[in-house]
Short mmCIF file of C-alpha atoms and ligand atoms in Angstrom, two decimals:
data_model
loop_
_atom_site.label_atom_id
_atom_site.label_comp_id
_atom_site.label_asym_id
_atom_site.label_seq_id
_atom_site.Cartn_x
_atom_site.Cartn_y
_atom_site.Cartn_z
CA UNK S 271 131.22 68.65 68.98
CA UNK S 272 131.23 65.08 70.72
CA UNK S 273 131.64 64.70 74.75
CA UNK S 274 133.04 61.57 75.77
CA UNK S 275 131.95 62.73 79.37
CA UNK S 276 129.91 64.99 80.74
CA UNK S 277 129.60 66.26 84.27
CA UNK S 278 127.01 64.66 86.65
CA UNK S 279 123.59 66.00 86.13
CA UNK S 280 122.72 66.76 89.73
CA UNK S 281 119.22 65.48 90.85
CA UNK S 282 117.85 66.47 94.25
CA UNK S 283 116.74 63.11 95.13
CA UNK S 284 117.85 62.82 98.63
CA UNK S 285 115.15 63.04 101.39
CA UNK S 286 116.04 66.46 103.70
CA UNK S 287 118.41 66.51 106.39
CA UNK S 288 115.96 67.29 109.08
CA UNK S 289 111.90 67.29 109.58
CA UNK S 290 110.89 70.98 108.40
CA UNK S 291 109.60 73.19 110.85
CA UNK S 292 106.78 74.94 108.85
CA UNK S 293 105.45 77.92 109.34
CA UNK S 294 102.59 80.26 108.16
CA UNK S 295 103.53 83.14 105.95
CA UNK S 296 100.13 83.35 104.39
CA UNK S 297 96.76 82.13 103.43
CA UNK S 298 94.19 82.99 101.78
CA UNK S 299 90.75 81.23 101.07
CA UNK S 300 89.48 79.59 97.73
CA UNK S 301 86.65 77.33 96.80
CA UNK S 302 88.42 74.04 97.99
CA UNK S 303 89.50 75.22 100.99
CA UNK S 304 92.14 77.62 102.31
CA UNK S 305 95.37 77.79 100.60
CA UNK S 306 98.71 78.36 102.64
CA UNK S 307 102.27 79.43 101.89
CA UNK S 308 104.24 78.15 104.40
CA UNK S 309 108.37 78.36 105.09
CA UNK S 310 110.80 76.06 106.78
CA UNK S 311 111.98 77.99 110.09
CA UNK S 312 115.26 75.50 109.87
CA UNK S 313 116.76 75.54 106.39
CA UNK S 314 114.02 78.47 104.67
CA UNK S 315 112.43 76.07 102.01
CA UNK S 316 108.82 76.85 101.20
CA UNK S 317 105.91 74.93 100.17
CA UNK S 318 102.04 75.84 98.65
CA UNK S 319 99.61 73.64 101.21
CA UNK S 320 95.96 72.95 100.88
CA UNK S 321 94.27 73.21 104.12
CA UNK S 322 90.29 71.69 103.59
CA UNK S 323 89.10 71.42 106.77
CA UNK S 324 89.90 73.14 110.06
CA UNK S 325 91.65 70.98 112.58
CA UNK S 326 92.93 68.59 110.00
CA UNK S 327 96.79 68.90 108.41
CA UNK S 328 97.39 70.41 105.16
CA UNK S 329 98.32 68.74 102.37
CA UNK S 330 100.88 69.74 99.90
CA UNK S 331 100.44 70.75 96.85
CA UNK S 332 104.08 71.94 96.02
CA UNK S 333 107.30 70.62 96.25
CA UNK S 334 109.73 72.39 98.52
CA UNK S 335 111.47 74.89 96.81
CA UNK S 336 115.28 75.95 97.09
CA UNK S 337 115.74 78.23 99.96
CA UNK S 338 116.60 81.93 99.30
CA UNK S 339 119.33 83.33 99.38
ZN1 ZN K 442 113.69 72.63 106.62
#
């Protein structure tokens, strides 16, 4: 079976609609440093941060994931 066309393959490429708000759902602490689970208070995205020393921002180490629903 041959397609001629196919439906658009849709890539999330577009940069989000606002600046997440991020918030703490939990941490916990590991050998490089503290990891942290945090949520988006706007839209509900979450993201896996790496938090090596206190007082400086956390990197990420995930990509946002789709919201739940
Ligand atoms: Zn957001």
């Amino acid at each position: 079976m041959t397609a001629s066309q196919t439906l658009p393959i849709r890539i999330p490429t577009q940069p989000p609609l606002h600046e997440h708000a991020w918030s703490v759902e939990s941490a916990h602490r590991t050998s490089q440093g503290e990891i942290v689970y945090v949520r988006c208070d706007g839209c509900g995205v979450r993201r896996v941060d790496l938090r090596t020393v206190a007082g400086t921002p956390p990197t990420a180490q995930s990509r946002t994931t789709a919201a739940a629903r």
